[in-house]
Coordinates of C-alpha atoms and ligand atoms in Angstrom, one line a residue:
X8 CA -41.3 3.3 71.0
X9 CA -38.5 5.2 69.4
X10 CA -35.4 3.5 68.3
X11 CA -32.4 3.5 70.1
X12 CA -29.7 4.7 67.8
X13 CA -25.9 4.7 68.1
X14 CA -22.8 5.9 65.5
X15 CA -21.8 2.0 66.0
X16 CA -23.4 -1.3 66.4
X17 CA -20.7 -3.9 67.0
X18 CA -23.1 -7.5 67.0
X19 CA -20.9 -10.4 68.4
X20 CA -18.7 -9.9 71.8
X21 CA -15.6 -12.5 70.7
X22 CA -12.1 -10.7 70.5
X23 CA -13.1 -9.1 67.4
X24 CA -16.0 -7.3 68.2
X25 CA -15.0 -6.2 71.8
X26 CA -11.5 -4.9 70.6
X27 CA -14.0 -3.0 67.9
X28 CA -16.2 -1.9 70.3
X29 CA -13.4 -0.9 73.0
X30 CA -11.3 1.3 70.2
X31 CA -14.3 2.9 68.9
X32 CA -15.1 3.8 71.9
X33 CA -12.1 5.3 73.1
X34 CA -11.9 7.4 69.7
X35 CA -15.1 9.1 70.5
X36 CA -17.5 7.0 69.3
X37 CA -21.1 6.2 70.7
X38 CA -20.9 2.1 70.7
X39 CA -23.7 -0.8 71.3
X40 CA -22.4 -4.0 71.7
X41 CA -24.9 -6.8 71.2
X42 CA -24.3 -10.1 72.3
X43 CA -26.1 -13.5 73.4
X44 CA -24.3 -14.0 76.5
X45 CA -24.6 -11.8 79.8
X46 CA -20.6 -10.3 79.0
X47 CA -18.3 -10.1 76.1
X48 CA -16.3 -12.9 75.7
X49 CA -17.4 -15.0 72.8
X50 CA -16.1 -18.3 71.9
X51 CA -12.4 -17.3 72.0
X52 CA -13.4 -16.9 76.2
X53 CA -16.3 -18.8 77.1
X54 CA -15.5 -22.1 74.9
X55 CA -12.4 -21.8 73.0
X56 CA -9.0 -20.2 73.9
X57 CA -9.1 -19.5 77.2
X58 CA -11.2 -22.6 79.0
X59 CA -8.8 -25.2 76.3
X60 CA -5.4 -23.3 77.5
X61 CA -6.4 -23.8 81.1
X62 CA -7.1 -27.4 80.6
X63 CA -3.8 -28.0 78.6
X64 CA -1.3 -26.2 81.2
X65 CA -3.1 -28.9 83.6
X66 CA -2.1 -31.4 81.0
X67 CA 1.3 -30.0 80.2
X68 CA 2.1 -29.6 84.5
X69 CA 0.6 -33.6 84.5
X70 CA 3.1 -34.3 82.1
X71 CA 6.1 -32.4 83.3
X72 CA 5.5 -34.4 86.6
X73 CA 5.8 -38.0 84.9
X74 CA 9.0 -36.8 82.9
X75 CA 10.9 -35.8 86.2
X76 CA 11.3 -39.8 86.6
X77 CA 13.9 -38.9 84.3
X78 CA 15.2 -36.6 86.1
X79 CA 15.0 -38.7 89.6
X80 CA 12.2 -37.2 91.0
X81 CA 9.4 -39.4 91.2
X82 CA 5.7 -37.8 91.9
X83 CA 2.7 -40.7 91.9
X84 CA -0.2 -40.5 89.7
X85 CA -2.4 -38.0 89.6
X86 CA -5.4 -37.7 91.7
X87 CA -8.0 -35.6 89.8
X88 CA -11.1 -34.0 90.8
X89 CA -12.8 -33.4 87.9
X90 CA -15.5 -31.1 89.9
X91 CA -12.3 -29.0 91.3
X92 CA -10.7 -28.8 88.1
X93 CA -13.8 -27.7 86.1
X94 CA -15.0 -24.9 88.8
X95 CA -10.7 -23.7 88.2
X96 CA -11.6 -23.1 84.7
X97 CA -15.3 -21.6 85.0
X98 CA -13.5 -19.7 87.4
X99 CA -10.9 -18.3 84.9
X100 CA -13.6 -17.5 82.3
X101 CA -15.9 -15.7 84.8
X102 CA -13.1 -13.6 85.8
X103 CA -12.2 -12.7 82.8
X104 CA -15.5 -12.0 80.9
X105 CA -16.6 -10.0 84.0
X106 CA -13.2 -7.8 83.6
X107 CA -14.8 -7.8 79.8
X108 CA -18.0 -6.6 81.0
X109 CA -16.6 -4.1 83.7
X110 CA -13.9 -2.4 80.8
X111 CA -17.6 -2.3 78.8
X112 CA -19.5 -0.1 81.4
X113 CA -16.3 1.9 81.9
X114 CA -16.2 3.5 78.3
X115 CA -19.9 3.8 78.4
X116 CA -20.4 1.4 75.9
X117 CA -24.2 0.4 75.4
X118 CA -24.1 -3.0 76.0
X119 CA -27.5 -4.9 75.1
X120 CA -27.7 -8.9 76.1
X121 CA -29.6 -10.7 73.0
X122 CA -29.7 -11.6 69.7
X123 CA -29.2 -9.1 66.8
X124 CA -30.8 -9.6 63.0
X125 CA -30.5 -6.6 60.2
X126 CA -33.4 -5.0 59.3
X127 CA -32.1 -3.3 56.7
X128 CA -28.5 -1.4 56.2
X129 CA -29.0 0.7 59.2
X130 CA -31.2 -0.6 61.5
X131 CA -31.0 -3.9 63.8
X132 CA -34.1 -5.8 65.6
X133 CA -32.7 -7.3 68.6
X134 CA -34.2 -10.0 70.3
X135 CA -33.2 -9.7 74.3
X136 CA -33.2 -12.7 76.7
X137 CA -36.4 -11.9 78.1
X138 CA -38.1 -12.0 74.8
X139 CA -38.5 -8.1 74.1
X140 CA -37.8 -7.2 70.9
X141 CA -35.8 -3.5 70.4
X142 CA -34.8 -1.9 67.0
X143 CA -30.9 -0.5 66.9
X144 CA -30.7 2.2 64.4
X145 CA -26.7 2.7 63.6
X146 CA -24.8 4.8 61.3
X147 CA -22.1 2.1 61.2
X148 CA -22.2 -1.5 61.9
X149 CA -19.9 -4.4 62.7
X150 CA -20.2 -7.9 62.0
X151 CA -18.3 -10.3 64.4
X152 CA -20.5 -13.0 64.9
X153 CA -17.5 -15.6 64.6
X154 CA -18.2 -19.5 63.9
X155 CA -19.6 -22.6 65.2
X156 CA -18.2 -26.3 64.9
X157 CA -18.4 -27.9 61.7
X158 CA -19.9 -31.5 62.1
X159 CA -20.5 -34.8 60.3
X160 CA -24.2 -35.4 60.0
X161 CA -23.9 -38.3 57.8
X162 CA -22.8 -40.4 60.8
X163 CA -26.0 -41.8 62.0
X164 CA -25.7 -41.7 65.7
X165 CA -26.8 -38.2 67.7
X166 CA -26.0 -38.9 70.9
X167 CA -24.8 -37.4 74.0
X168 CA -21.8 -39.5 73.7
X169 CA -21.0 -37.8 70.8
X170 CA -19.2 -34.2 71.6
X171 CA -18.2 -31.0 70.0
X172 CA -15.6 -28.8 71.3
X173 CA -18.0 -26.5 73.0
X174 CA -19.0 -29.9 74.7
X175 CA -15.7 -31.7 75.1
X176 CA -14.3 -28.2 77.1
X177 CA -17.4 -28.5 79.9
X178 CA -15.1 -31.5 80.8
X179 CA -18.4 -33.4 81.6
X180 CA -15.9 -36.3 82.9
X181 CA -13.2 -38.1 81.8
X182 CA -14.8 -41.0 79.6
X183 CA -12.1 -44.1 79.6
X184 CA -11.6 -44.1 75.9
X185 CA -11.9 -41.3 73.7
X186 CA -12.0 -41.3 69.3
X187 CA -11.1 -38.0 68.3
X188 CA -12.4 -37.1 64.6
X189 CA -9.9 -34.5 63.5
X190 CA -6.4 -34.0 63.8
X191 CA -6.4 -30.3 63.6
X192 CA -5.9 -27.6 66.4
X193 CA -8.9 -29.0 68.3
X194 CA -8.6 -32.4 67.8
X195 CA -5.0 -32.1 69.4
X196 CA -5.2 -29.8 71.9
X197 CA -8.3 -31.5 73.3
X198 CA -6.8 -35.2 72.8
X199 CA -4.0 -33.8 75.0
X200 CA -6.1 -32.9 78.0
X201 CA -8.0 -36.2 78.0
X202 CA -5.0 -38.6 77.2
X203 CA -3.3 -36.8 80.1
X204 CA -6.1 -36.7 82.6
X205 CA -6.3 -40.4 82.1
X206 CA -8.4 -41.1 78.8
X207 CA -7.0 -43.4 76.0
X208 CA -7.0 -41.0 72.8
X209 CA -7.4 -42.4 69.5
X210 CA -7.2 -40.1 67.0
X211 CA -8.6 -40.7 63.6
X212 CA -7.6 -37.8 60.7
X213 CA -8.4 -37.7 57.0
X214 CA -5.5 -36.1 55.4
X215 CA -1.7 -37.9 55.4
X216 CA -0.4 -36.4 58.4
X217 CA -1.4 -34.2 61.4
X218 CA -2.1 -30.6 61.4
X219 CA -2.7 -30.1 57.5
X220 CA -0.4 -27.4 56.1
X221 CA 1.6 -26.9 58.7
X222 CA 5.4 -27.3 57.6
X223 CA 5.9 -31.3 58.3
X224 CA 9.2 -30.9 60.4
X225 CA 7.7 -28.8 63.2
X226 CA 5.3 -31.4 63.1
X227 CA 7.0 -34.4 63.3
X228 CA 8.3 -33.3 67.2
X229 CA 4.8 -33.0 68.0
X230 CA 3.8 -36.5 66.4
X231 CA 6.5 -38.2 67.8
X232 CA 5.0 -37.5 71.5
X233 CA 1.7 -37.5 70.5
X234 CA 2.6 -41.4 69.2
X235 CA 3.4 -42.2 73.4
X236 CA 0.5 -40.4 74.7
X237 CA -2.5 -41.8 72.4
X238 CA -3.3 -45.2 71.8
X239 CA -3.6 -44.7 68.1
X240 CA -3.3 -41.8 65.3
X241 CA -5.3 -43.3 62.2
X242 CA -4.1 -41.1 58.8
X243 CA -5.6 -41.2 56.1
X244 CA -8.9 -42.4 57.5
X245 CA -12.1 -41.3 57.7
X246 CA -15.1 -42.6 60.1
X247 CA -18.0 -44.1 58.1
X248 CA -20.8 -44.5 60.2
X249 CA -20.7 -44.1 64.1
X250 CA -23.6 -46.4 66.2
X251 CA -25.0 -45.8 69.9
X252 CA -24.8 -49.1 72.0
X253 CA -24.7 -49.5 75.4
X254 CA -21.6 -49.3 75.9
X255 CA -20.3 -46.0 74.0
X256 CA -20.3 -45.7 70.2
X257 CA -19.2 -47.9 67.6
X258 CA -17.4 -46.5 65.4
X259 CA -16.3 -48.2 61.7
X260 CA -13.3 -46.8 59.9
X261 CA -12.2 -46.7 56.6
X262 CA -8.7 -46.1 55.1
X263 CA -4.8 -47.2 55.6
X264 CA -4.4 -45.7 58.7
X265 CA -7.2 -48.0 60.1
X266 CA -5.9 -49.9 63.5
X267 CA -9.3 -52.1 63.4
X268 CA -12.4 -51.8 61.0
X269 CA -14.4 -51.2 63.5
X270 CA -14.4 -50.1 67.4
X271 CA -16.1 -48.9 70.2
X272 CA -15.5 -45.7 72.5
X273 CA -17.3 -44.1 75.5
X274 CA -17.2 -41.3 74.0
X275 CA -16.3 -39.3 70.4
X276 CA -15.1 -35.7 69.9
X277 CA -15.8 -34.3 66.6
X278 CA -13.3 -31.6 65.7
X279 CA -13.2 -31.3 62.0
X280 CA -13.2 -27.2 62.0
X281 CA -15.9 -24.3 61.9
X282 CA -18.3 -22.4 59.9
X283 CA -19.1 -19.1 59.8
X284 CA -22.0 -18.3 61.9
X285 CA -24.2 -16.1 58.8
X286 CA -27.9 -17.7 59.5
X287 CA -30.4 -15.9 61.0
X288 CA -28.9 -12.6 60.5
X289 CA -31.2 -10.9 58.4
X290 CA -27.8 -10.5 55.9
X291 CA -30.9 -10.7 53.0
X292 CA -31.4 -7.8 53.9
X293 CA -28.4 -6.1 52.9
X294 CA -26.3 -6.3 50.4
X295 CA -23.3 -8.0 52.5
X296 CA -21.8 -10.5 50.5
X297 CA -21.2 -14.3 51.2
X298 CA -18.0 -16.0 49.2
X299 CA -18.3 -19.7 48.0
X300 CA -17.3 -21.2 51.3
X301 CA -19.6 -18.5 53.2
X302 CA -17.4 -16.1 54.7
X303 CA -18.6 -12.7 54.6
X304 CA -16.6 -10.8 51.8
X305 CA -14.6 -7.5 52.8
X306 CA -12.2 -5.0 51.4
X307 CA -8.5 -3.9 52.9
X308 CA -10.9 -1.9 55.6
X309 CA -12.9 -5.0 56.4
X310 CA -16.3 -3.1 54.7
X311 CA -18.5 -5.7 53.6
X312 CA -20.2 -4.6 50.0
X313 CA -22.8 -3.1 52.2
X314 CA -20.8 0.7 52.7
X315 CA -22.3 1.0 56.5
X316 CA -21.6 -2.5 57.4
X317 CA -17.9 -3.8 58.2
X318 CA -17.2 -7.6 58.9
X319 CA -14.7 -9.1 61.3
X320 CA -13.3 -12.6 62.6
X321 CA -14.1 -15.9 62.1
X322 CA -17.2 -14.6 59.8
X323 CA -14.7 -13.0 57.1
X324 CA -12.4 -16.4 56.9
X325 CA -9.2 -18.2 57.7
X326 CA -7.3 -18.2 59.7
X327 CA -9.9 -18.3 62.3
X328 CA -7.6 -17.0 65.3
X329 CA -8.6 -14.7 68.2
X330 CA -5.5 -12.5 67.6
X331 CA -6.8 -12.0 63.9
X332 CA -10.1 -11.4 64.8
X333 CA -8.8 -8.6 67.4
X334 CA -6.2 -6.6 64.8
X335 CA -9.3 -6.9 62.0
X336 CA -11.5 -5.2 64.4
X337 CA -9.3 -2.5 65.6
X338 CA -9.1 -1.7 61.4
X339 CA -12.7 -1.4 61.0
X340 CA -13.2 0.8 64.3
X341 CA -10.4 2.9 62.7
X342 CA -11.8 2.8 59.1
X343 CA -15.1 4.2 60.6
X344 CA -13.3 7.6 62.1
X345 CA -12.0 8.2 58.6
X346 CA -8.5 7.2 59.6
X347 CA -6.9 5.7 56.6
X348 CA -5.6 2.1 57.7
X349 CA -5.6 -1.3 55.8
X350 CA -5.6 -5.1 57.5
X351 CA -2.8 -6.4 55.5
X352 CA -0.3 -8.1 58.1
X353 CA 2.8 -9.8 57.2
X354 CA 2.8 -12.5 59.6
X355 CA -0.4 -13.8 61.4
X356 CA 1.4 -16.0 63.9
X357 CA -0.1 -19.0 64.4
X358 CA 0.0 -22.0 67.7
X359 CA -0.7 -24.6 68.7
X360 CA -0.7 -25.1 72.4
X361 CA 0.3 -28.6 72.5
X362 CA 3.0 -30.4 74.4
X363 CA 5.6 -29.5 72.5
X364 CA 4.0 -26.3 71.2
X365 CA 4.1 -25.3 67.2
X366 CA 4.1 -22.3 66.0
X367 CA 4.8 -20.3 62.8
X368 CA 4.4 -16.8 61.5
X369 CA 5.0 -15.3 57.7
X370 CA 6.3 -17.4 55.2
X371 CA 6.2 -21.4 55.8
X372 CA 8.5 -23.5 54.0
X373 CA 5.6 -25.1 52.4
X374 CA 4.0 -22.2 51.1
X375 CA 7.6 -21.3 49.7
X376 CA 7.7 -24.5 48.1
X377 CA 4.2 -24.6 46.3
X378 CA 4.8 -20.5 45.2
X379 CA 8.1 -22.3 43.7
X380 CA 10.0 -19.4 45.6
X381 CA 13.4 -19.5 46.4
X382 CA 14.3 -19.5 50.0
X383 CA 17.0 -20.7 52.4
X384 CA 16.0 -22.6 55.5
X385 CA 17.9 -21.9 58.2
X386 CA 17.8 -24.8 61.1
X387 CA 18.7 -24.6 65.0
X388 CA 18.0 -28.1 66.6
X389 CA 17.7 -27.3 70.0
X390 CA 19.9 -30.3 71.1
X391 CA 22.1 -28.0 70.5
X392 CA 20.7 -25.9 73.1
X393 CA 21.6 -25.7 76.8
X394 CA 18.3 -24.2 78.0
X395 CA 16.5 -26.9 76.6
X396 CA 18.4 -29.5 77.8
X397 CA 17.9 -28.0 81.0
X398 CA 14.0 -28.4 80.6
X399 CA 14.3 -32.0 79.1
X400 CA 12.8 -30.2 75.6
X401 CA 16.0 -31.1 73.5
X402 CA 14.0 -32.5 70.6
X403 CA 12.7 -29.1 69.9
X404 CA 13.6 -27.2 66.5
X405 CA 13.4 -23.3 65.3
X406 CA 13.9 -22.4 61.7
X407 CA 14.1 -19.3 59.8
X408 CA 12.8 -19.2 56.2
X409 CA 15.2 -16.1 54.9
X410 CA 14.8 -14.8 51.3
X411 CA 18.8 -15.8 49.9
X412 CA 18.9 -13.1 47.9
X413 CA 18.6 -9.8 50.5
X414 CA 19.1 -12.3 53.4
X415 CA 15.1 -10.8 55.2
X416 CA 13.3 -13.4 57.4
X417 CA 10.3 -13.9 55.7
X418 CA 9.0 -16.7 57.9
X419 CA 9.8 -18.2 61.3
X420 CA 8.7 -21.9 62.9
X421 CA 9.3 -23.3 66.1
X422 CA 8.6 -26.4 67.5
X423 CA 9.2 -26.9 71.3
X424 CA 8.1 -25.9 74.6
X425 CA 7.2 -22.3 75.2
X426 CA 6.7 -22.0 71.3
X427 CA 3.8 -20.0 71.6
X428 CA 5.9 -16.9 73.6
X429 CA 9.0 -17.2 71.2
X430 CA 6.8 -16.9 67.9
X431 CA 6.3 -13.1 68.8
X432 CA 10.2 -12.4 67.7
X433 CA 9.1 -14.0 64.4
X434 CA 6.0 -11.6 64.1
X435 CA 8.4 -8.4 65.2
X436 CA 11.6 -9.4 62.9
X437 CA 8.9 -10.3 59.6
X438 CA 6.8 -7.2 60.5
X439 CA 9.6 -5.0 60.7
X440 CA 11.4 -6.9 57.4
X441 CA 14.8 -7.3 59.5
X442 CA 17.2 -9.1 58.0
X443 CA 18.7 -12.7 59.2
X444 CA 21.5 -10.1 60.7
X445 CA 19.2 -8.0 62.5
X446 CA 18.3 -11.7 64.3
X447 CA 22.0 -12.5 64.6
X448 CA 23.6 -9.5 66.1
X449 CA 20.9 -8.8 68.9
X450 CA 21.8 -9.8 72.0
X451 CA 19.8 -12.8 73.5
X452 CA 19.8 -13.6 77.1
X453 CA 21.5 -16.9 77.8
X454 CA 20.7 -19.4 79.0
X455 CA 17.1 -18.9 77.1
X456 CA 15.2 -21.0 74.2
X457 CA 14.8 -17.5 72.2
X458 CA 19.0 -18.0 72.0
X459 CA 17.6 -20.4 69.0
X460 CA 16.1 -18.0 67.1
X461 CA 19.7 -15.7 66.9
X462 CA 21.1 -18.8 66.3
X463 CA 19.4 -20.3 63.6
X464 CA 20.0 -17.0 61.7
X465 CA 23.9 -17.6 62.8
X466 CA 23.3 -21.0 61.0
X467 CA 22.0 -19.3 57.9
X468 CA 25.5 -17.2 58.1
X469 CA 27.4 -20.9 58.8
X470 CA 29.2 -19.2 62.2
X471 CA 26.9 -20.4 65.1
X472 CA 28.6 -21.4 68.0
X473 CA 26.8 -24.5 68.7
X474 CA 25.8 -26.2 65.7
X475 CA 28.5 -26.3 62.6
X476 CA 27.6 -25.6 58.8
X477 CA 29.7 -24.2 56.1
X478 CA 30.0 -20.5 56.5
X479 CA 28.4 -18.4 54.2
X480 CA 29.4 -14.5 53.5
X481 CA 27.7 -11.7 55.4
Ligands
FAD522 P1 -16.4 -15.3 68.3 O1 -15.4 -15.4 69.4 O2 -16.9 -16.5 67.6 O3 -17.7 -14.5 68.9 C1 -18.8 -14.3 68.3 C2 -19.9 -13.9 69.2 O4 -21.0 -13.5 68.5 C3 -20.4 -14.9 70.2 O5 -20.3 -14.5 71.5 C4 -21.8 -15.2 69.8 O6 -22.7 -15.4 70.9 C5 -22.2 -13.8 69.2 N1 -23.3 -13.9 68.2 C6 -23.5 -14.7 67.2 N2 -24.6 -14.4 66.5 C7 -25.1 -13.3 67.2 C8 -26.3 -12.5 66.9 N3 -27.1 -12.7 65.9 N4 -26.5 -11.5 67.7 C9 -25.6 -11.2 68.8 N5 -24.5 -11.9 69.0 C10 -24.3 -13.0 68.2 N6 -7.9 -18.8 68.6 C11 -6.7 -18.4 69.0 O7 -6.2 -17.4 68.4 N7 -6.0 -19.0 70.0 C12 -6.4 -20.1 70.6 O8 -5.8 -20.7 71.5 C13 -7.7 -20.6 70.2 N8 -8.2 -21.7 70.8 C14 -9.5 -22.2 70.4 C15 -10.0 -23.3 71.0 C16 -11.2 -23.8 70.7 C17 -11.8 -25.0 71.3 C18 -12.0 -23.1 69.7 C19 -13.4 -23.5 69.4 C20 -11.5 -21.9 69.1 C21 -10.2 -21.5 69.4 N9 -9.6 -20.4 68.8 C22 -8.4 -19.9 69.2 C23 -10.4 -19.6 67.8 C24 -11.0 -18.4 68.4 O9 -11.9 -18.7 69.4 C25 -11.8 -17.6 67.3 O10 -10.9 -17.4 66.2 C26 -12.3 -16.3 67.9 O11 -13.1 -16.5 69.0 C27 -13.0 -15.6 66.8 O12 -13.5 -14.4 67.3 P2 -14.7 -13.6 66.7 O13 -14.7 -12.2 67.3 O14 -14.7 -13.7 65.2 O15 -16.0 -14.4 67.1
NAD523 P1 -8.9 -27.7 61.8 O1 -9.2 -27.2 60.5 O2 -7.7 -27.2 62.5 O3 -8.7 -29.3 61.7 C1 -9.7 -30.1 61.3 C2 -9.1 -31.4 60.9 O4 -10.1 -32.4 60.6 C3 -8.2 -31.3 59.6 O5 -7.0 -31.9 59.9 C4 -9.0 -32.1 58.6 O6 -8.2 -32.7 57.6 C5 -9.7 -33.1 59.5 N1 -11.0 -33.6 59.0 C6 -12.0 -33.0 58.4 N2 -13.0 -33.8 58.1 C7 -12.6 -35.0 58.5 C8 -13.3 -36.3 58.6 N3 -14.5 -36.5 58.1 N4 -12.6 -37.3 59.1 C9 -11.3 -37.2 59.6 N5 -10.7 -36.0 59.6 C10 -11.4 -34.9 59.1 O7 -10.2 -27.5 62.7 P2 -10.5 -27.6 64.2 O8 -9.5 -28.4 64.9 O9 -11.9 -28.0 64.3 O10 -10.4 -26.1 64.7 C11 -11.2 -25.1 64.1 C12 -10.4 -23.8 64.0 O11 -10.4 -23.2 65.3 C13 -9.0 -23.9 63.7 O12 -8.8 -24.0 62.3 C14 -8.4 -22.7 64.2 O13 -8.6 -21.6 63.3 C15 -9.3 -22.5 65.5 N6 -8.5 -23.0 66.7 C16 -7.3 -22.4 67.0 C17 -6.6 -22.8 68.1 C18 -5.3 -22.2 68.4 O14 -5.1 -21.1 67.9 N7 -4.5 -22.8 69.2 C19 -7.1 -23.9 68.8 C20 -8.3 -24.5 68.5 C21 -9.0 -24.0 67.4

């Protein structure tokens, strides 16, 4: 049988490799996608961003409902139907990965259901769902095969009980007590569904505080709920061994942060981050590069040392975020016309979609502090803001890190509801290097949480109207 052949084979559907595919395609290219499941999607849509977000705006609507006691508005508790709730979100993903599948088929892209492994620098075998077994040949290639959860083999127990993320977001029930292993993105963002569909969350992390690397005052909002909602966050403590019995898992602890030595839960998440998904690839037979932690190793253009392959996502390294995923791939479609374009953003924003939200872009004030860099940090608490007193969010912060010298925003931060929108002004004003004036002479609509971002650069000039600080000249 003669090979199919194609100008680009893009293997792994996530939101790197379908933004690759999609923009190659619309430049003129001839495109095969390859992917395990029946539509693009990958783990960003089928089990990661998009399943997680629809289970935390359930949580974050279950938890706006208790607070309006405050407020004199009294719901009752929450009557969930976990089959309901779980056909919502399936429903969600299916739309959207059938949208994926349907924008495919529109720009004629060859899309091929199975598994793809390299024969050589310019041919693929793939292995379809029914067994068949077809070679690709490809002037170009892709690589966007993403990453799978990390886990802790050393544990002992393998046991249903015991879930990943992929796991934890099928939402198989809601198990009374929950030990989450992790106090990452996952470990947070899942914790927060269960603890508010009516699991008690225990949370068990490694490091000395919550969401490693992220700049400590954001965090601390986000801690300080999180300390009312779970029944215990353990720092500084790892799990040493974790035991079926019948009634859940026993887990035994080790560290400060240790509540108990020991203790049992129906059920344990393990969210202790991902790999990069390189088995099985054929990469041996190539000359595509692996760096000490595994990610595939790429130039400006994301081209792997193999010159027809280029790598993308999750596979090439941190931070492992859809958004990043989706810009690298654009490059690489790009870099294959001949166009001349480089991935080198400024700002990568970053959330997560907790309640309160975090989120940063550019320069954290940790980052400035361990590059011994000289930067002023420019505060607005939003107590000091009406809109958030409005939404019963006043213990919210955004801060500016501005460079005191030429007075550019080099990073932004923001803790609070809606975090996640507002970060975007950081990414535009570090992007476009505007200065801490550029932030404080546009106009922002009152009465709106993005007001903090103008005003925390009127803070840096000591003249914002709600918060007092020394002025400062222009
Ligand atoms: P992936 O999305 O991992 O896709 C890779 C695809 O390749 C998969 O479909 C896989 O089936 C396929 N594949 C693998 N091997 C082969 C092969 N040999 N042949 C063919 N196909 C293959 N990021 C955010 O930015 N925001 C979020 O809110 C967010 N939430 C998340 C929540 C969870 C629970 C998880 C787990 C992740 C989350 N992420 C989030 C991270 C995000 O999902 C990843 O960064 C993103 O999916 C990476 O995209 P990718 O294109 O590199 O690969
Ligand atoms: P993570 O790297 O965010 O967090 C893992 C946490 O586990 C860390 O705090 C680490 O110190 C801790 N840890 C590691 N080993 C441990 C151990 N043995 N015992 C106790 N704690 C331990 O990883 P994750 O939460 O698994 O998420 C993986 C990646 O997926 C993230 O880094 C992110 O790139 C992506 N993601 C993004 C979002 C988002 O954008 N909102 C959401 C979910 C996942």
């Amino acid at each position: 049988m003669a090979p199919r052949s194609t100008q680009v084979a893009v293997i792994g559907g996530g939101p790197g490799g379908y933004a690759a595919a999609f923009l190659a395609a619309d430049l003129g290219l001839q495109v095969t996608l390859v992917d395990a499941e029946p539509n693009p999607g990958g783990v960003c849509l089928y089990r990661g961003c998009i399943p997680s977000k629809a289970l935390l705006h359930v949580a974050k609507v279950i938890g706006e409902a208790r607070q309006a006691r405050e407020w004199g508005v009294t719901f009752g508790d929450p009557q969930i139907n976990v089959d309901a709730l779980r056909t919502w979100k399936e429903g969600v993903v299916g739309k959207l990965t059938g949208g994926l599948g349907d924008l495919c088929r529109r720009r004629k892209i060859d899309f091929v259901q199975g598994r793809a492994v390299f024969r050589d620098a310019n041919a693929l075998i793939v292995r379809t769902e029914s067994g068949t077994e077809e070679v690709v040949a490809f002037e170009h290639a892709i690589l966007a095969t993403g990453s799978f959860p990390a886990s802790l083999p050393n544990l002992g127990a393998d046991s249903p009980r015991i879930l990943d993320s992929t796991a934890g977001l099928a939402l198989p029930d809601i198990p009374e007590s929950l030990l989450v292993i992790g106090g990452g993105y996952i470990g947070l963002e899942l914790g927060s569904v269960y603890a508010a569909l009516g699991s008690r969350v225990s949370v068990v992390e490694m490091t000395s505080g919550l969401l490693p690397g992220v700049d400590r005052d954001l965090v601390r909002v986000l801690s300080r709920r999180l300390k009312e909602r779970f029944d215990a966050v353990m720092l500084e403590t790892t799990v040493t061994a974790l035991q079926e019995e019948s009634q859940g898992i026993r887990a035994r602890f080790e560290g400060h942060g240790a509540t108990e030595p020991e203790q049992v839960y129906e059920r344990v998440l393990v969210a202790v981050g991902r790999r990069p998904q390189t088995d099985g690839l054929g990469l041996e037979n190539t000359r595509v590069a692996l760096d000490a932690r595994g990610f595939v190793q790429v130039d400006p253009q994301r081209r792997t040392h193999e010159p027809t392959i280029y790598a993308i996502g999750d596979i090439t390294g941190e931070p492992m975020l859809a958004h990043k995923a989706a810009h690298e791939g654009r490059v690489a479609a790009e870099a294959i016309t001949g166009k001349k374009t480089a991935f080198e953003p400024q700002a990568i924003p970053a959330v997560v979609f907790t309640d309160p939200e975090i989120a940063w872009c550019g320069l954290t004030e940790s980052q400035a502090k361990q590059q011994q860099r000289d930067v002023t940090v420019a505060r607005f608490p939003w107590a000091a803001s009406g809109r958030a007193l409005t939404l019963g969010h006043s213990d919210g912060v955004t801060k500016l890190v501005i460079d005191p010298e030429t007075q550019r925003v080099l990073g932004v931060g923001i803790a609070g509801s809606g975090a996640g929108e507002m970060i975007a002004e950081g990414v535009l004003a570090v992007e476009m290097a505007a200065l801490a004036s550029d932030l404080s002479l546009s106009i922002h609509p009152h009465p709106t949480l993005s007001e903090s971002l103008m005003e925390a650069a009127d803070v840096f000039f000591g003249q914002s109207t709600h918060v007092y600080r020394p002025p400062r000249a222009r």
